[in-house]
CSV table of C-alpha atoms and ligand atoms in Angstrom, one decimal:
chain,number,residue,atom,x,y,z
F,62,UNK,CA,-55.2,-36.8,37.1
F,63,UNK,CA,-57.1,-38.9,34.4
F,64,UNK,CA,-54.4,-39.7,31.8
F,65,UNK,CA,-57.1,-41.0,29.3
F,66,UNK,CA,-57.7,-36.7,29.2
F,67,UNK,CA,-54.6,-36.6,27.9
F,68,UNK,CA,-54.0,-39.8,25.3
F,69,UNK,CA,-53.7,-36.5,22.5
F,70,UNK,CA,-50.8,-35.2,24.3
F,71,UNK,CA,-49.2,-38.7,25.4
F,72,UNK,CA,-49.1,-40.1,22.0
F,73,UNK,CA,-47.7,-37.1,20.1
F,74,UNK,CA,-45.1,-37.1,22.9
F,75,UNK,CA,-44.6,-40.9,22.4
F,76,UNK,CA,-44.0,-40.9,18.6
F,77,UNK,CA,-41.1,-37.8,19.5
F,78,UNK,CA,-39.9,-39.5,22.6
F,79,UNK,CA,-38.7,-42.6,23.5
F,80,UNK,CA,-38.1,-41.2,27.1
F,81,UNK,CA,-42.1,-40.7,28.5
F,82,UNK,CA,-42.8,-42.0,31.5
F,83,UNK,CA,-45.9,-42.6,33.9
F,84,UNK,CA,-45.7,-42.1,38.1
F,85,UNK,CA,-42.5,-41.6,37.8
F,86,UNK,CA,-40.7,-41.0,41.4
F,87,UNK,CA,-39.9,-37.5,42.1
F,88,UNK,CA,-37.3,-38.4,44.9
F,89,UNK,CA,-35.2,-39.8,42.7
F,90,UNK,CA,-34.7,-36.3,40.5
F,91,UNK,CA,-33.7,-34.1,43.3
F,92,UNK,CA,-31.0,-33.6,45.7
F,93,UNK,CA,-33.3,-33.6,48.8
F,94,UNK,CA,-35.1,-37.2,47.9
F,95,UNK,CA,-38.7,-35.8,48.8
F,96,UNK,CA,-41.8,-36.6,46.7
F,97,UNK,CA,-44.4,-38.3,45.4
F,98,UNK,CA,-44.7,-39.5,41.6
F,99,UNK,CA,-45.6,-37.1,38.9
F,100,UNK,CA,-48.3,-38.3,36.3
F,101,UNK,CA,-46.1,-38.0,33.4
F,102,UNK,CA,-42.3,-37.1,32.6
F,103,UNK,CA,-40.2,-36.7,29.6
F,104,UNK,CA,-36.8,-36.1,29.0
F,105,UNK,CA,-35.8,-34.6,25.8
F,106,UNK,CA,-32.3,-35.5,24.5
F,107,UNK,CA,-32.1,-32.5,21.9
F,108,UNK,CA,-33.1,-29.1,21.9
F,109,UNK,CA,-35.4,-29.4,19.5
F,110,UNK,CA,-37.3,-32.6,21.4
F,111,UNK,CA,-37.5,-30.0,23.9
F,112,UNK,CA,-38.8,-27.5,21.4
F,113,UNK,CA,-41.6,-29.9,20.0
F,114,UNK,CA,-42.3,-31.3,23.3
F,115,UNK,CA,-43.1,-27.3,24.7
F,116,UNK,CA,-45.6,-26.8,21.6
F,117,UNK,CA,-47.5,-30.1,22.1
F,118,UNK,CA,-47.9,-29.1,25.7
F,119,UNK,CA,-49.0,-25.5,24.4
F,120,UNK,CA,-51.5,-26.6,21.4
F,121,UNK,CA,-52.6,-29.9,22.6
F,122,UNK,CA,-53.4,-29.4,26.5
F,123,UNK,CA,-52.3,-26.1,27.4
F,124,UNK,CA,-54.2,-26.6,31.0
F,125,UNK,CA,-52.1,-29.3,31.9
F,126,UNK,CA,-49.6,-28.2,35.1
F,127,UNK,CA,-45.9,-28.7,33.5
F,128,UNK,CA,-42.4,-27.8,35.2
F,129,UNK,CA,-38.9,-28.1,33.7
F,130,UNK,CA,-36.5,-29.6,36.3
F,131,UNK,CA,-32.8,-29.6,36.6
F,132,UNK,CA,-31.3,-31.5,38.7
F,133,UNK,CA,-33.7,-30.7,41.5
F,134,UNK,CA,-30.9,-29.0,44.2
F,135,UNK,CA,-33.6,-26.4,44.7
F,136,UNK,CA,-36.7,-27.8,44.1
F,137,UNK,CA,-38.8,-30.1,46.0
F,138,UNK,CA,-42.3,-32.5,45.1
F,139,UNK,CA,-45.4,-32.6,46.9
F,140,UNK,CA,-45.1,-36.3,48.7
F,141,UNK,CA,-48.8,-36.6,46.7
F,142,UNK,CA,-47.0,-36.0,43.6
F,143,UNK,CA,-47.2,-33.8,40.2
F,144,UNK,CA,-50.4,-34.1,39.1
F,145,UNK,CA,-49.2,-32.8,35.7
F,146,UNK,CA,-46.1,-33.1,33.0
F,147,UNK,CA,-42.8,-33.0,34.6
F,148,UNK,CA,-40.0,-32.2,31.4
F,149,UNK,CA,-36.2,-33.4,32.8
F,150,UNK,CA,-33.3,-31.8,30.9
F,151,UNK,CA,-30.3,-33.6,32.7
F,152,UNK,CA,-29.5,-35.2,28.9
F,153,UNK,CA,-28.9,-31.4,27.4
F,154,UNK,CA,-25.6,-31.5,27.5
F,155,UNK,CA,-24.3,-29.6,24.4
F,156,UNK,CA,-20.9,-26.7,24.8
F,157,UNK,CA,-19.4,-25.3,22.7
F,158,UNK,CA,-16.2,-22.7,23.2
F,159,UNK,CA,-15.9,-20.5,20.1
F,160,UNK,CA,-12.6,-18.8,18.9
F,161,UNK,CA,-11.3,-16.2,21.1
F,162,UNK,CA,-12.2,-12.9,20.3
F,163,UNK,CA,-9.8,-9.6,20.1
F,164,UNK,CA,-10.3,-8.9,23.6
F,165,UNK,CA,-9.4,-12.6,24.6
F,166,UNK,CA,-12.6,-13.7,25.8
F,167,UNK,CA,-14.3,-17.1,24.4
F,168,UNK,CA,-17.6,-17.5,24.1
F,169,UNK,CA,-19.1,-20.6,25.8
F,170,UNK,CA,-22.5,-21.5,24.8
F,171,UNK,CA,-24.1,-24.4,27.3
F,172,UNK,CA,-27.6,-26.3,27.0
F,173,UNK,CA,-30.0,-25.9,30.1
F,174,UNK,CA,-28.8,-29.4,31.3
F,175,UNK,CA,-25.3,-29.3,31.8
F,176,UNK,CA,-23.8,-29.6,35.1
F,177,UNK,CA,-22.4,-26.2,36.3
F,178,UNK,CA,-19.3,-28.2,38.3
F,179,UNK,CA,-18.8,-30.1,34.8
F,180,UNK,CA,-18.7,-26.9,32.9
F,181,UNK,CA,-16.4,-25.1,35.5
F,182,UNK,CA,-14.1,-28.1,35.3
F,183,UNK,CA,-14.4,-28.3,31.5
F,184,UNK,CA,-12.9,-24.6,31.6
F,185,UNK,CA,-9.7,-25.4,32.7
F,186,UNK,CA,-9.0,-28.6,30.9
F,187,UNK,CA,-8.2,-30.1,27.6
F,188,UNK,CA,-5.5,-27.1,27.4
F,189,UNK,CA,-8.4,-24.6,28.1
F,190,UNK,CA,-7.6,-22.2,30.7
F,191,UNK,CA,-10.8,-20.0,31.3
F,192,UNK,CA,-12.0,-18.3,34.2
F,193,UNK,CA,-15.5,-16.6,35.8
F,194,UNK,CA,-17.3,-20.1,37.1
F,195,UNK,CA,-14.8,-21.0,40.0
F,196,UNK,CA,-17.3,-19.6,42.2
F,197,UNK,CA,-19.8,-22.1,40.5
F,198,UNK,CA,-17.3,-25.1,41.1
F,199,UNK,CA,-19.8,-27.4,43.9
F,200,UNK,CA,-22.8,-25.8,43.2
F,201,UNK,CA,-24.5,-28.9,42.3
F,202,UNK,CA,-27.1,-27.3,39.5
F,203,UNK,CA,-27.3,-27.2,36.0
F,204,UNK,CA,-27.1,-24.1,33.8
F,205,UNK,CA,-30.7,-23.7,33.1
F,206,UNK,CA,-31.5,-23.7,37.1
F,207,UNK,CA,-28.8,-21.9,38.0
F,208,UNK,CA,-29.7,-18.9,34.6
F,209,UNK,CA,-33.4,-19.1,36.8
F,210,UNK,CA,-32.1,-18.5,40.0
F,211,UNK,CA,-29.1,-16.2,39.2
F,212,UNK,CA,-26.6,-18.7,40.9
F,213,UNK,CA,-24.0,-17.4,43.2
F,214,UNK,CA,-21.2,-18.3,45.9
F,215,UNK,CA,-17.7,-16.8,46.8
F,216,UNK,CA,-18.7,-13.3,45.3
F,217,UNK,CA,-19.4,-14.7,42.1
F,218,UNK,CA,-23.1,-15.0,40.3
F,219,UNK,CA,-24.3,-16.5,36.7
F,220,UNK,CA,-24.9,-12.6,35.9
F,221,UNK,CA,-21.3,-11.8,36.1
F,222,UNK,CA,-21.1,-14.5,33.7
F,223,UNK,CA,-23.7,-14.7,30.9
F,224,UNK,CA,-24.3,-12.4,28.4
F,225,UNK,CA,-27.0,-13.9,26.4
F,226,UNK,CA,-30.1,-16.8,27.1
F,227,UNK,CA,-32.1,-18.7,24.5
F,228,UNK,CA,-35.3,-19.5,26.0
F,229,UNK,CA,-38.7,-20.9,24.4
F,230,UNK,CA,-41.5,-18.5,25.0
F,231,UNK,CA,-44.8,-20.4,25.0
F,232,UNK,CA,-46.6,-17.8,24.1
F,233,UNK,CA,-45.7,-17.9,20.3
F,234,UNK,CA,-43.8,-21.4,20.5
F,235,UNK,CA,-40.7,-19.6,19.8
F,236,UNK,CA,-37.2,-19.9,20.7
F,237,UNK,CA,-36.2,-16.1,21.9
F,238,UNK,CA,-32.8,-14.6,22.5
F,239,UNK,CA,-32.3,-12.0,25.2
F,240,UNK,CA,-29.2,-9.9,25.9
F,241,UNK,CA,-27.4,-9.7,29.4
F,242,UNK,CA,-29.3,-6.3,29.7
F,243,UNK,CA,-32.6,-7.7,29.8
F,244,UNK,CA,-32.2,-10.6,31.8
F,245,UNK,CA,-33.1,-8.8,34.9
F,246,UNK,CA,-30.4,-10.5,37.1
F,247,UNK,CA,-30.1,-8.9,41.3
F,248,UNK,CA,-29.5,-11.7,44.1
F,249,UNK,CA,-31.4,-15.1,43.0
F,250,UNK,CA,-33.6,-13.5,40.5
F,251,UNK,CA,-33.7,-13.2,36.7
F,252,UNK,CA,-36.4,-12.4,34.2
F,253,UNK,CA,-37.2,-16.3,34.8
F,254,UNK,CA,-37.9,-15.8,38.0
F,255,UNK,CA,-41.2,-13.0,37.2
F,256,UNK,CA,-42.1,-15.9,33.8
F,257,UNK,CA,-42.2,-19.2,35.1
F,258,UNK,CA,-43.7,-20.3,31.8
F,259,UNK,CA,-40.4,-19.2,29.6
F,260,UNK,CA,-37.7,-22.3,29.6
F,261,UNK,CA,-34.1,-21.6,29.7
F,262,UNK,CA,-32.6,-23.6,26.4
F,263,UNK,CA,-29.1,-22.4,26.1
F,264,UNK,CA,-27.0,-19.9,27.9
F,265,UNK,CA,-24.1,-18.1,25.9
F,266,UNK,CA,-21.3,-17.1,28.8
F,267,UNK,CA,-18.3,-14.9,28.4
F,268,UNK,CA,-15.0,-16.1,30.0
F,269,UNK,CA,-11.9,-14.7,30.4
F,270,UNK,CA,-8.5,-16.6,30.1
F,271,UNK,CA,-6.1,-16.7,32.3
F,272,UNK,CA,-3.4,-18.4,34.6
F,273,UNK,CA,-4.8,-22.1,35.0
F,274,UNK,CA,-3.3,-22.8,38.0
F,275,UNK,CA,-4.8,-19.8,39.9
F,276,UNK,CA,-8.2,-20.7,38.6
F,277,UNK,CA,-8.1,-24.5,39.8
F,278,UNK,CA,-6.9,-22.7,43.2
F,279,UNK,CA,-9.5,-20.5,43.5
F,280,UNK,CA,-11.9,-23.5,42.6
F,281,UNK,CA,-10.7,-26.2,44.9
F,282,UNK,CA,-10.4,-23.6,47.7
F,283,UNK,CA,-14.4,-23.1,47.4
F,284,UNK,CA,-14.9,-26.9,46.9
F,285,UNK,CA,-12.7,-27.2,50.2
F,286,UNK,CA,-14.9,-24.3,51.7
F,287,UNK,CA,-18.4,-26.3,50.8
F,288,UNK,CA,-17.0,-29.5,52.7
F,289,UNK,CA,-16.2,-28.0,56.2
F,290,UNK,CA,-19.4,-25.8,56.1
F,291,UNK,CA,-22.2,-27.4,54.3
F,292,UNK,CA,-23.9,-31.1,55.4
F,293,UNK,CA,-23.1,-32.6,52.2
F,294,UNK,CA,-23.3,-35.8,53.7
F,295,UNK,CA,-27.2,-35.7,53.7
F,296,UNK,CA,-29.4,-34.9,51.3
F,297,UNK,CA,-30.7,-31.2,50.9
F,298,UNK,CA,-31.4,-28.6,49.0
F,299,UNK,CA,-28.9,-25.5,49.7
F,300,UNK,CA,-29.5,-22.8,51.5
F,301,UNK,CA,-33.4,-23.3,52.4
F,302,UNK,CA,-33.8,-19.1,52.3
F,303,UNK,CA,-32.5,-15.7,50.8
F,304,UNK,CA,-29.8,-14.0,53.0
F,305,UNK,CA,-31.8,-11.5,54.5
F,306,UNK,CA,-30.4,-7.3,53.9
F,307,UNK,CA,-27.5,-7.2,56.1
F,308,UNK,CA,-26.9,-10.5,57.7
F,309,UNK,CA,-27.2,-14.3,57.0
F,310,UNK,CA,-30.3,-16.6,57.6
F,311,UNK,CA,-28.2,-19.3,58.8
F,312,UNK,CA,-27.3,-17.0,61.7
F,313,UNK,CA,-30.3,-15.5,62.3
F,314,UNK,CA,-31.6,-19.1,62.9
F,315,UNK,CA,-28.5,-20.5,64.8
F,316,UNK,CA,-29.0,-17.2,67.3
F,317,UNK,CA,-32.8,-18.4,67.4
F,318,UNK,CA,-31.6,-21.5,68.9
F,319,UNK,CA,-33.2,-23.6,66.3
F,320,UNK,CA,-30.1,-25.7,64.7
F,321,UNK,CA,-30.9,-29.6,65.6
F,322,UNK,CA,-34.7,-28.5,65.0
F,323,UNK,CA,-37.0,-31.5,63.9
F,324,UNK,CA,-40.3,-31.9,62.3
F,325,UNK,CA,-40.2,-35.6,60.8
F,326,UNK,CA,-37.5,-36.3,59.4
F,327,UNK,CA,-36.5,-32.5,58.2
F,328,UNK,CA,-34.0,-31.4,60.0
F,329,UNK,CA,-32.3,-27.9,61.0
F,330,UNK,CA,-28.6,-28.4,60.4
F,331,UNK,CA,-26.7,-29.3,62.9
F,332,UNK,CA,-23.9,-27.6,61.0
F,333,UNK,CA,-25.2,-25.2,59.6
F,334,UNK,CA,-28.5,-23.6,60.1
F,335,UNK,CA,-29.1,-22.4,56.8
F,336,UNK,CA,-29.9,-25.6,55.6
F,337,UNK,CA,-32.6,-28.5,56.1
F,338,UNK,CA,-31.4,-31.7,55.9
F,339,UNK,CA,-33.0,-35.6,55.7
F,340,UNK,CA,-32.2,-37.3,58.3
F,341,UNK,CA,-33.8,-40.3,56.8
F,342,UNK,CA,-37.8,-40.6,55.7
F,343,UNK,CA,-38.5,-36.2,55.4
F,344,UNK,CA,-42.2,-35.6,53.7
F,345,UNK,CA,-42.7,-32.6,51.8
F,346,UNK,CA,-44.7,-31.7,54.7
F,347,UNK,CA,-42.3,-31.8,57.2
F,348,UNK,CA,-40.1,-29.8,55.3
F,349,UNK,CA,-43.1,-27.4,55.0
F,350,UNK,CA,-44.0,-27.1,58.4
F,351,UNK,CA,-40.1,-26.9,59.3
F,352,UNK,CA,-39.6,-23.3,57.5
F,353,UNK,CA,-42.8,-22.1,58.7
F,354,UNK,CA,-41.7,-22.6,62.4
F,355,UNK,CA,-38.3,-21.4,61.8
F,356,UNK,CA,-40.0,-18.7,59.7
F,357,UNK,CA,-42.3,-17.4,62.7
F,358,UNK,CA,-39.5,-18.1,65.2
F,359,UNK,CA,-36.9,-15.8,63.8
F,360,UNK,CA,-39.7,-13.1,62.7
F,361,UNK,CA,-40.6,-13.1,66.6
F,362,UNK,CA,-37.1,-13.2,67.9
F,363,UNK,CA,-35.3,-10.7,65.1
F,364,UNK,CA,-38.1,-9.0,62.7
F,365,UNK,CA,-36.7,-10.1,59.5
F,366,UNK,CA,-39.1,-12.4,57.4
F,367,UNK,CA,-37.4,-15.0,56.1
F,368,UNK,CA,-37.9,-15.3,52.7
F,369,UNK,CA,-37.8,-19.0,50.6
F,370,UNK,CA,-35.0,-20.0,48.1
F,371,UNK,CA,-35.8,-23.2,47.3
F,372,UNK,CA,-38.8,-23.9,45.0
F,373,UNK,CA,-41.9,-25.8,46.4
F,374,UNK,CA,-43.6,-27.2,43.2
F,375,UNK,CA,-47.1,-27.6,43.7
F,376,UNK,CA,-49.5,-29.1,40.2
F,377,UNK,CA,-51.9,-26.7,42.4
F,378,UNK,CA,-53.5,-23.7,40.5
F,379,UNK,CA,-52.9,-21.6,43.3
F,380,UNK,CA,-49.1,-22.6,43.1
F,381,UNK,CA,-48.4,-22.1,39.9
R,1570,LIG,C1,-25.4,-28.8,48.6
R,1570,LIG,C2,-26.0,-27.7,47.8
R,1570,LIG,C3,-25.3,-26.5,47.7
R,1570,LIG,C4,-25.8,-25.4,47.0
R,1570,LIG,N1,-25.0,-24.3,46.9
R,1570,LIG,C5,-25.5,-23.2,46.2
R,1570,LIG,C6,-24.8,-22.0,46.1
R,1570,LIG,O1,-23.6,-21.9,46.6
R,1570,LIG,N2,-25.3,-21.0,45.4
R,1570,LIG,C7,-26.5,-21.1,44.8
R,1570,LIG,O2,-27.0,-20.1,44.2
R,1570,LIG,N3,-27.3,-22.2,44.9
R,1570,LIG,C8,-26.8,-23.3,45.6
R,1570,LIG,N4,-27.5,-24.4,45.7
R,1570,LIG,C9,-28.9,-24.5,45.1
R,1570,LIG,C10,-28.9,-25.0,43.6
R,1570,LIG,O3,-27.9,-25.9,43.4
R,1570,LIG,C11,-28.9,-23.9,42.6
R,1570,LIG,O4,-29.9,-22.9,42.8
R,1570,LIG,C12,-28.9,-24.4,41.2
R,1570,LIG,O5,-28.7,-23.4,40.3
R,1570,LIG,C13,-30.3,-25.0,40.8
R,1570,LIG,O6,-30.1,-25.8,39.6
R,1570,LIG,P1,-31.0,-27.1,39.3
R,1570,LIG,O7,-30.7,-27.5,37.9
R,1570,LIG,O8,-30.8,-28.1,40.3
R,1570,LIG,O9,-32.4,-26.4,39.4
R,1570,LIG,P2,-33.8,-27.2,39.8
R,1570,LIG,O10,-33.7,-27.4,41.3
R,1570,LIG,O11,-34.0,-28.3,39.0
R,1570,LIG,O12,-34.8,-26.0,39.5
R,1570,LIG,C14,-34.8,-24.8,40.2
R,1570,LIG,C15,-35.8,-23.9,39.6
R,1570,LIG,O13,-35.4,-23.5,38.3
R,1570,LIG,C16,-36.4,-24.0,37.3
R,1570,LIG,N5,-35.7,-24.5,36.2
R,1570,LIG,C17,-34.7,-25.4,36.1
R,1570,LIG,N6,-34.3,-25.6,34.9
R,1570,LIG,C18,-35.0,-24.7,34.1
R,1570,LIG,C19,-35.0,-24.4,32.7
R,1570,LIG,N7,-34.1,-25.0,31.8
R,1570,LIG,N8,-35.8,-23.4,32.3
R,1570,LIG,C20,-36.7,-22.8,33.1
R,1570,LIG,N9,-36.8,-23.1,34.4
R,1570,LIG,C21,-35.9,-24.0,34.9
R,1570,LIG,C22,-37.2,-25.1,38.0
R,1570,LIG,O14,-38.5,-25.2,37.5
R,1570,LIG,C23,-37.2,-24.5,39.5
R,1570,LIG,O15,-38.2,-23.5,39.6
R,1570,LIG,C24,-27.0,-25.5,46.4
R,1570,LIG,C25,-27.8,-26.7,46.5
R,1570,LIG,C26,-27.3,-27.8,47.2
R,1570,LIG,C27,-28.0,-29.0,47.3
């Protein structure tokens, strides 16, 4: 990409935000460490940076490739990087609990950057006692990814959970509210999921109180869960596909005889198949050509086709 195409854009984002950066290492903004640099990146500390930064984009250089990123734990970068405008919203880290109503709930609104383990914990300290995220407790996302992706673990999901979304619609340059209703939520899919361009802002949640100690319980029983089974010791990106109707990929793969698998340095799991892990050095490539073995592998040996979780950002037309 030839920045000079783009001074308009750069120096309205300069005089909003003191956070733009150029070839700025992807590997360092998600939990797999894979990719190359992307051209430019920004990372609002307000909602309304976000706001202005999202109508720039729209009416200054509405062709340029932009993605809003999390914290990255299910999303990966080309290794020849983001030829485009990468917007980070890790510093979005407003909540707010309001009163409680008749009924006992509290409302808990969030910003699309706070960390879903920080907000579980929040709930049940400073005398709080509120439950509905232990299953979130590990899942190392933040609201706005997890709103995208419909989050879930332990028979929990963000659906059970939220009951309304603020999200800028680029369309109009406005900031929208939808209702739990229209959110579109089944297993890892919300109406963000079918309009990439919408950005998750804030997420209002309901939660219901109750006994403290059975919540931490319930949390730190998940957490202990996560340890055994998952290979949090190397970097990754969660479970690398859907579970397929009726069984789990992680099995499926496992049966296939494919945990140990290596391409690079992406490797299958050796404990637990589900995932990809890297071993030290993994390209976007390797990961790439990993699932599509383990992909044609398990269609041959079981006729299910596995289907992705985790996003493969591409600045590529064809990808977007
Ligand atoms: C060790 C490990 C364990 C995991 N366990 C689980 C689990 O139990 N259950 C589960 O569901 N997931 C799990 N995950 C996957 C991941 O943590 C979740 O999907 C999480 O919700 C993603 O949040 P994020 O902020 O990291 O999203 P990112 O990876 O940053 O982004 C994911 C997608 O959402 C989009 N996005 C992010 N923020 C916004 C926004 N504000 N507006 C619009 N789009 C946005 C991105 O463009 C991308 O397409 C795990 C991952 C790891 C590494």
């Amino acid at each position: 990409m030839r920045l000079i195409d783009y001074t308009l854009l750069i120096d309205a984002l300069k005089d909003i935000s003191p956070s733009l950066t150029f070839n700025e290492p992807m590997h360092q903004h998600n939990t797999f460490r894979i990719g190359g640099v992307a051209a430019i990146t920004v990372t609002p500390s307000t909602l309304e940076e976000l706001s202005t930064i999202l109508t720039l984009h729209k009416e200054i250089a509405p062709a340029l490739p932009f993605c809003v990123i999390g914290k990255g734990s299910n999303a990966i970068f080309p290794d020849e990087g983001y030829d485009g405008l990468v917007i980070l919203t890790t510093e979005l880290q407003n909540v707010s609990y309001a009163k409680p109503e008749p009924d006992g709930y509290v409302t808990v609104s969030a910003d699309c950057g706070v960390s879903l383990t920080l907000l579980a914990r929040q709930c049940v300290a400073d005398n709080r006692s509120l439950s509905g995220l232990a299953f979130a407790f590990g899942i190392p996302g933040t609201v706005g990814g997890a709103v995208v992706m419909n989050a879930g673990a332990y028979g929990g999901e963000m659906s059970d959970v939220v009951y309304a979304v603020d999200y800028f619609d680029p369309q109009s340059c406005e900031v929208k509210r939808v209702f739990r209703h229209q959110l579109n939520f089944s297993y890892r899919h919300s109406l963000f999921s079918d309009h990439p361009e919408y950005v998750v802002m804030t997420a209002y949640l309901r939660l219901k109180p109750d006994d403290r100690e059975v919540i931490i319980s319930e949390m730190s029983k998940n957490m202990t869960s996560r340890r055994l089974k998952q290979p949090l010791e190397l970097p990754n990106a969660g479970s690398i596909f859907k579970r397929p109707e009726g069984t789990f990929a992680g099995k499926l793969i496992e049966e296939s005889g494919l945990k140990g698998y290596t391409v690079g340095g992406a490797q299958v799991s050796e404990k637990h198949a589900g995932f990809i892990v890297n071993t030290g050095g993994a390209t976007y490539k390797d990961v790439c050509t990993l699932i599509s073995h383990i992909r044609d592998i398990v269609y041959q040996d079981h006729g299910i086709a596995l289907e992705c979780e985790i996003k493969l950002i591409s600045s590529e037309p064809s990808n977007q």
